[in-house]
mmCIF file of C-alpha atoms in Angstrom:
data_model
loop_
_atom_site.group_PDB
_atom_site.id
_atom_site.type_symbol
_atom_site.label_atom_id
_atom_site.label_comp_id
_atom_site.label_asym_id
_atom_site.label_seq_id
_atom_site.Cartn_x
_atom_site.Cartn_y
_atom_site.Cartn_z
ATOM 1 C CA MET Q 202 -46.493 64.747 -96.588
ATOM 2 C CA THR Q 203 -44.672 61.411 -96.821
ATOM 3 C CA HIS Q 204 -46.796 59.647 -99.487
ATOM 4 C CA LEU Q 205 -46.792 56.624 -97.160
ATOM 5 C CA LEU Q 206 -49.602 54.703 -95.499
ATOM 6 C CA ALA Q 207 -50.416 56.390 -92.182
ATOM 7 C CA LEU Q 208 -51.827 54.426 -89.225
ATOM 8 C CA VAL Q 209 -52.897 55.737 -85.818
ATOM 9 C CA SER Q 210 -54.182 53.563 -82.984
ATOM 10 C CA ALA Q 211 -56.205 55.286 -80.274
ATOM 11 C CA PRO Q 212 -57.899 54.307 -77.009
ATOM 12 C CA PRO Q 213 -61.686 54.783 -76.649
ATOM 13 C CA LEU Q 214 -61.394 58.223 -75.052
ATOM 14 C CA GLN Q 215 -65.137 58.774 -74.941
ATOM 15 C CA ALA Q 216 -65.849 55.684 -72.816
ATOM 16 C CA THR Q 217 -63.363 55.573 -69.974
ATOM 17 C CA ALA Q 218 -65.289 56.658 -66.883
ATOM 18 C CA VAL Q 219 -65.448 54.361 -63.857
ATOM 19 C CA ARG Q 220 -68.895 53.005 -63.076
ATOM 20 C CA ARG Q 221 -68.140 50.563 -60.261
ATOM 21 C CA VAL Q 222 -65.202 48.870 -58.568
ATOM 22 C CA GLU Q 223 -65.234 45.479 -56.836
ATOM 23 C CA VAL Q 224 -62.409 44.487 -54.472
ATOM 24 C CA ILE Q 225 -62.666 40.822 -53.455
ATOM 25 C CA LEU Q 226 -60.442 38.733 -51.190
ATOM 26 C CA LEU Q 227 -60.179 35.401 -53.034
ATOM 27 C CA GLN Q 228 -57.467 33.871 -50.859
ATOM 28 C CA PRO Q 229 -55.556 35.157 -47.819
ATOM 29 C CA HIS Q 230 -52.819 36.484 -50.128
ATOM 30 C CA VAL Q 231 -54.824 37.146 -53.318
ATOM 31 C CA VAL Q 232 -57.147 40.058 -54.071
ATOM 32 C CA LEU Q 233 -59.307 40.376 -57.187
ATOM 33 C CA VAL Q 234 -60.019 43.886 -58.487
ATOM 34 C CA VAL Q 235 -62.835 44.362 -61.007
ATOM 35 C CA VAL Q 236 -63.221 47.723 -62.756
ATOM 36 C CA ILE Q 237 -66.485 48.340 -64.632
ATOM 37 C CA THR Q 238 -66.684 51.334 -66.966
ATOM 38 C CA ASP Q 239 -69.739 53.303 -67.995
ATOM 39 C CA SER Q 240 -69.623 51.643 -71.421
ATOM 40 C CA GLY Q 241 -70.043 48.199 -69.849
ATOM 41 C CA GLY Q 242 -66.388 47.221 -70.150
ATOM 42 C CA VAL Q 243 -65.130 44.890 -67.434
ATOM 43 C CA THR Q 244 -61.460 44.487 -66.487
ATOM 44 C CA LYS Q 245 -60.217 41.999 -63.890
ATOM 45 C CA ARG Q 246 -56.814 41.816 -62.224
ATOM 46 C CA LEU Q 247 -55.476 39.396 -59.613
ATOM 47 C CA ILE Q 248 -53.030 40.958 -57.163
ATOM 48 C CA ASN Q 249 -50.782 38.739 -55.073
ATOM 49 C CA PHE Q 250 -49.464 39.986 -51.747
ATOM 50 C CA GLY Q 251 -46.479 38.662 -49.821
ATOM 51 C CA GLU Q 252 -48.525 38.262 -46.647
ATOM 52 C CA SER Q 253 -52.123 37.717 -45.601
ATOM 53 C CA VAL Q 254 -54.414 40.658 -46.354
ATOM 54 C CA ASP Q 255 -56.704 42.102 -43.708
ATOM 55 C CA PRO Q 256 -60.324 41.451 -44.852
ATOM 56 C CA GLY Q 257 -61.328 44.718 -43.240
ATOM 57 C CA LEU Q 258 -58.827 46.577 -45.409
ATOM 58 C CA VAL Q 259 -60.260 44.913 -48.514
ATOM 59 C CA GLU Q 260 -63.797 45.896 -47.536
ATOM 60 C CA TRP Q 261 -62.682 49.465 -46.828
ATOM 61 C CA ALA Q 262 -60.912 49.730 -50.192
ATOM 62 C CA GLY Q 263 -64.037 48.648 -52.070
ATOM 63 C CA GLU Q 264 -66.192 51.195 -50.260
ATOM 64 C CA TYR Q 265 -63.614 53.960 -50.589
ATOM 65 C CA LEU Q 266 -63.045 53.450 -54.319
ATOM 66 C CA ASN Q 267 -66.746 53.307 -55.162
ATOM 67 C CA GLU Q 268 -67.369 56.446 -53.155
ATOM 68 C CA GLN Q 269 -64.378 58.368 -54.473
ATOM 69 C CA VAL Q 270 -63.789 57.305 -58.099
ATOM 70 C CA SER Q 271 -67.200 56.399 -59.520
ATOM 71 C CA GLY Q 272 -67.922 58.716 -62.445
ATOM 72 C CA LEU Q 273 -64.312 59.844 -62.810
ATOM 73 C CA GLN Q 274 -62.485 59.407 -66.099
ATOM 74 C CA LEU Q 275 -59.759 56.789 -66.125
ATOM 75 C CA GLY Q 276 -56.380 58.484 -66.073
ATOM 76 C CA ALA Q 277 -57.774 61.835 -64.923
ATOM 77 C CA ARG Q 278 -55.914 63.914 -62.350
ATOM 78 C CA LEU Q 279 -58.877 63.688 -59.966
ATOM 79 C CA LEU Q 280 -58.782 59.878 -60.081
ATOM 80 C CA ARG Q 281 -55.060 59.790 -59.345
ATOM 81 C CA ALA Q 282 -55.589 62.159 -56.436
ATOM 82 C CA ARG Q 283 -57.923 59.618 -54.818
ATOM 83 C CA PHE Q 284 -55.082 57.098 -54.779
ATOM 84 C CA GLU Q 285 -52.583 59.633 -53.457
ATOM 85 C CA ASN Q 286 -54.841 61.090 -50.743
ATOM 86 C CA LEU Q 287 -52.527 62.243 -47.952
ATOM 87 C CA ASP Q 288 -55.407 62.086 -45.469
ATOM 88 C CA LEU Q 289 -55.250 58.284 -45.645
ATOM 89 C CA SER Q 290 -52.982 56.226 -43.435
ATOM 90 C CA VAL Q 291 -49.708 54.868 -44.798
ATOM 91 C CA ARG Q 292 -51.225 51.373 -44.723
ATOM 92 C CA GLU Q 293 -54.269 52.471 -46.716
ATOM 93 C CA GLN Q 294 -52.159 54.367 -49.249
ATOM 94 C CA ALA Q 295 -49.906 51.339 -49.760
ATOM 95 C CA PHE Q 296 -52.881 49.043 -50.318
ATOM 96 C CA LEU Q 297 -54.473 51.396 -52.836
ATOM 97 C CA ALA Q 298 -51.142 51.697 -54.658
ATOM 98 C CA ALA Q 299 -51.124 47.914 -55.060
ATOM 99 C CA LEU Q 300 -54.650 48.027 -56.572
ATOM 100 C CA ARG Q 301 -53.958 50.914 -58.904
ATOM 101 C CA PRO Q 302 -52.590 48.849 -61.857
ATOM 102 C CA ALA Q 303 -56.108 47.461 -62.347
ATOM 103 C CA PHE Q 304 -57.187 50.911 -63.535
ATOM 104 C CA ALA Q 305 -54.340 51.094 -66.044
ATOM 105 C CA ASP Q 306 -55.517 47.702 -67.340
ATOM 106 C CA ALA Q 307 -59.009 49.147 -67.795
ATOM 107 C CA ILE Q 308 -57.654 51.901 -70.040
ATOM 108 C CA GLU Q 309 -55.540 49.548 -72.136
ATOM 109 C CA GLY Q 310 -58.172 46.806 -72.245
ATOM 110 C CA GLY Q 311 -60.710 48.745 -74.285
ATOM 111 C CA ASP Q 312 -61.128 48.180 -77.994
ATOM 112 C CA GLN Q 313 -58.720 50.524 -79.715
ATOM 113 C CA ALA Q 314 -59.794 52.563 -82.691
ATOM 114 C CA LEU Q 315 -57.679 52.430 -85.839
ATOM 115 C CA PHE Q 316 -57.378 55.331 -88.271
ATOM 116 C CA VAL Q 317 -55.875 54.779 -91.729
ATOM 117 C CA GLY Q 318 -54.874 57.360 -94.323
ATOM 118 C CA GLY Q 319 -52.876 57.536 -97.527
ATOM 119 C CA THR Q 320 -53.813 54.125 -98.919
ATOM 120 C CA ALA Q 321 -54.061 55.389 -102.488
ATOM 121 C CA GLY Q 322 -50.917 57.512 -102.389
ATOM 122 C CA VAL Q 323 -48.637 54.786 -101.097
ATOM 123 C CA LEU Q 324 -49.104 52.781 -104.307
ATOM 124 C CA ASP Q 325 -46.915 55.310 -106.111
ATOM 125 C CA GLU Q 326 -44.058 54.526 -103.732
ATOM 126 C CA PHE Q 327 -43.900 50.817 -104.623
ATOM 127 C CA ARG Q 328 -41.945 49.566 -107.625
ATOM 128 C CA ALA Q 329 -43.115 46.683 -109.789
ATOM 129 C CA GLU Q 330 -41.037 44.166 -107.839
ATOM 130 C CA ASP Q 331 -42.662 45.380 -104.587
ATOM 131 C CA LEU Q 332 -46.269 44.825 -105.639
ATOM 132 C CA ASP Q 333 -46.551 41.415 -103.987
ATOM 133 C CA GLY Q 334 -45.689 43.048 -100.677
ATOM 134 C CA TYR Q 335 -48.215 45.787 -101.321
ATOM 135 C CA ARG Q 336 -50.895 43.197 -102.081
ATOM 136 C CA ARG Q 337 -50.222 41.520 -98.735
ATOM 137 C CA LEU Q 338 -50.291 44.915 -97.053
ATOM 138 C CA LEU Q 339 -53.807 45.518 -98.373
ATOM 139 C CA GLU Q 340 -54.839 42.126 -96.999
ATOM 140 C CA VAL Q 341 -53.468 43.065 -93.589
ATOM 141 C CA LEU Q 342 -55.387 46.334 -93.712
ATOM 142 C CA GLU Q 343 -58.576 44.308 -93.999
ATOM 143 C CA GLN Q 344 -57.598 42.386 -90.866
ATOM 144 C CA ARG Q 345 -57.945 45.064 -88.228
ATOM 145 C CA ALA Q 346 -56.892 42.815 -85.340
ATOM 146 C CA ALA Q 347 -53.705 41.766 -87.092
ATOM 147 C CA LEU Q 348 -52.812 45.350 -87.889
ATOM 148 C CA LEU Q 349 -53.424 46.506 -84.319
ATOM 149 C CA GLY Q 350 -51.295 43.609 -83.125
ATOM 150 C CA LEU Q 351 -48.508 44.740 -85.429
ATOM 151 C CA MET Q 352 -48.610 48.218 -83.913
ATOM 152 C CA ARG Q 353 -49.170 47.071 -80.332
ATOM 153 C CA ALA Q 354 -45.983 45.030 -80.437
ATOM 154 C CA SER Q 355 -44.040 48.300 -80.359
ATOM 155 C CA LEU Q 356 -46.327 50.174 -77.954
ATOM 156 C CA GLY Q 357 -43.936 49.672 -75.044
ATOM 157 C CA SER Q 358 -41.267 51.757 -76.738
ATOM 158 C CA LYS Q 359 -40.717 55.276 -75.468
ATOM 159 C CA ARG Q 360 -38.950 56.418 -78.638
ATOM 160 C CA PRO Q 361 -39.574 56.315 -82.396
ATOM 161 C CA PHE Q 362 -38.905 52.847 -83.821
ATOM 162 C CA VAL Q 363 -38.232 51.224 -87.180
ATOM 163 C CA ARG Q 364 -39.156 47.625 -88.020
ATOM 164 C CA VAL Q 365 -37.860 46.414 -91.371
ATOM 165 C CA GLY Q 366 -38.981 43.440 -93.464
ATOM 166 C CA SER Q 367 -38.458 40.218 -91.508
ATOM 167 C CA GLU Q 368 -38.892 42.079 -88.201
ATOM 168 C CA LEU Q 369 -42.618 42.333 -88.978
ATOM 169 C CA ASP Q 370 -43.065 38.564 -88.382
ATOM 170 C CA ASP Q 371 -44.836 38.096 -91.709
ATOM 171 C CA PRO Q 372 -42.760 36.667 -94.589
ATOM 172 C CA ASP Q 373 -45.069 38.283 -97.135
ATOM 173 C CA LEU Q 374 -44.174 41.719 -95.751
ATOM 174 C CA ALA Q 375 -40.436 41.259 -96.270
ATOM 175 C CA ARG Q 376 -40.323 44.293 -98.599
ATOM 176 C CA VAL Q 377 -42.299 46.551 -96.259
ATOM 177 C CA SER Q 378 -41.090 48.763 -93.411
ATOM 178 C CA LEU Q 379 -42.923 50.151 -90.374
ATOM 179 C CA VAL Q 380 -41.822 53.425 -88.787
ATOM 180 C CA GLY Q 381 -43.660 54.590 -85.701
ATOM 181 C CA ALA Q 382 -43.694 56.542 -82.478
ATOM 182 C CA PRO Q 383 -45.835 56.109 -79.343
ATOM 183 C CA TYR Q 384 -47.915 58.886 -77.843
ATOM 184 C CA GLY Q 385 -49.766 59.317 -74.586
ATOM 185 C CA LEU Q 386 -49.212 60.475 -71.037
ATOM 186 C CA GLN Q 387 -45.879 60.955 -69.342
ATOM 187 C CA HIS Q 388 -46.238 57.704 -67.401
ATOM 188 C CA ARG Q 389 -48.120 55.585 -69.977
ATOM 189 C CA ASN Q 390 -48.369 55.149 -73.738
ATOM 190 C CA LEU Q 391 -51.904 55.192 -75.152
ATOM 191 C CA GLY Q 392 -51.396 54.577 -78.862
ATOM 192 C CA THR Q 393 -49.021 54.616 -81.796
ATOM 193 C CA VAL Q 394 -48.543 56.783 -84.888
ATOM 194 C CA SER Q 395 -47.040 54.718 -87.713
ATOM 195 C CA LEU Q 396 -46.082 54.857 -91.362
ATOM 196 C CA LEU Q 397 -45.975 51.787 -93.614
ATOM 197 C CA GLY Q 398 -44.158 51.750 -96.904
ATOM 198 C CA PRO Q 399 -41.452 50.134 -99.059
ATOM 199 C CA LEU Q 400 -37.979 49.332 -97.726
ATOM 200 C CA ARG Q 401 -36.480 52.203 -99.683
ATOM 201 C CA MET Q 402 -38.573 54.877 -97.937
ATOM 202 C CA ASP Q 403 -36.984 58.111 -96.689
ATOM 203 C CA TYR Q 404 -36.472 56.979 -93.072
ATOM 204 C CA VAL Q 405 -35.262 60.342 -91.783
ATOM 205 C CA LYS Q 406 -38.360 62.076 -93.112
ATOM 206 C CA ALA Q 407 -40.628 59.259 -91.855
ATOM 207 C CA VAL Q 408 -39.179 59.334 -88.324
ATOM 208 C CA ASP Q 409 -39.495 63.119 -88.177
ATOM 209 C CA ALA Q 410 -43.121 62.878 -89.313
ATOM 210 C CA VAL Q 411 -44.228 60.287 -86.754
ATOM 211 C CA ARG Q 412 -42.300 62.021 -83.973
ATOM 212 C CA SER Q 413 -44.031 65.334 -84.701
ATOM 213 C CA ALA Q 414 -47.469 63.725 -84.947
ATOM 214 C CA ALA Q 415 -46.947 61.770 -81.720
ATOM 215 C CA ARG Q 416 -45.858 64.931 -79.915
ATOM 216 C CA GLU Q 417 -49.035 66.762 -80.942
ATOM 217 C CA LEU Q 418 -51.264 63.822 -80.034
ATOM 218 C CA SER Q 419 -49.593 63.591 -76.623
ATOM 219 C CA ARG Q 420 -50.427 67.248 -76.006
ATOM 220 C CA PHE Q 421 -54.032 66.559 -76.968
ATOM 221 C CA VAL Q 422 -54.520 63.491 -74.752
ATOM 222 C CA GLU Q 423 -52.851 65.241 -71.810
ATOM 223 C CA LYS Q 424 -55.711 67.755 -71.951
ATOM 224 C CA VAL Q 425 -58.349 65.028 -72.302
ATOM 225 C CA TYR Q 426 -57.080 62.833 -69.476
ATOM 226 C CA GLU Q 427 -55.812 65.500 -67.099
ATOM 227 C CA ASP Q 428 -58.888 67.728 -66.940
#
């Protein structure tokens, strides 16, 4: 539709179930949370508390989480319900709330997939004087990690964004623009829909395109993560 290079980053949706959780008291004020997924992924997070933590509470949390969340998909409504269980005491709920960010880390820590489309069509959008930038763009496409880093830098945004030339932190991409929009759940972004092309692209059309695509992807992942 835009004749631009389309990029979509996506979390590993098929491999996000919890296999085991370890809650370890490292120091009186420091708790280590380890989340192991069914794909073998391991995420660790240190949580600092303002006062000494009851070892019994730490032991209870480990037993509770392994009993209640093992086998549940990260981000699913059922998993969140285990953290917001009204049958627990206020003290237990507060402690679980402090541990909960470790599960968000587990979602974001997986290797993201990258989908690319429109590589051939975008060549028509570059003029002769832009070809050096296009050549560098092809090199970046071969460097998956660099490209994901380029997109991840804007993942915290809640709105469509435009990064032009020098804002891409690569002098060889000075004649290239990135237009994107994040998608995901209401409380957390999961990926980015982006368009790469020359500086003279139709920005209104590009922003409308990524916004629409991000909206549809958000509807899709809501179904995947909320079921």
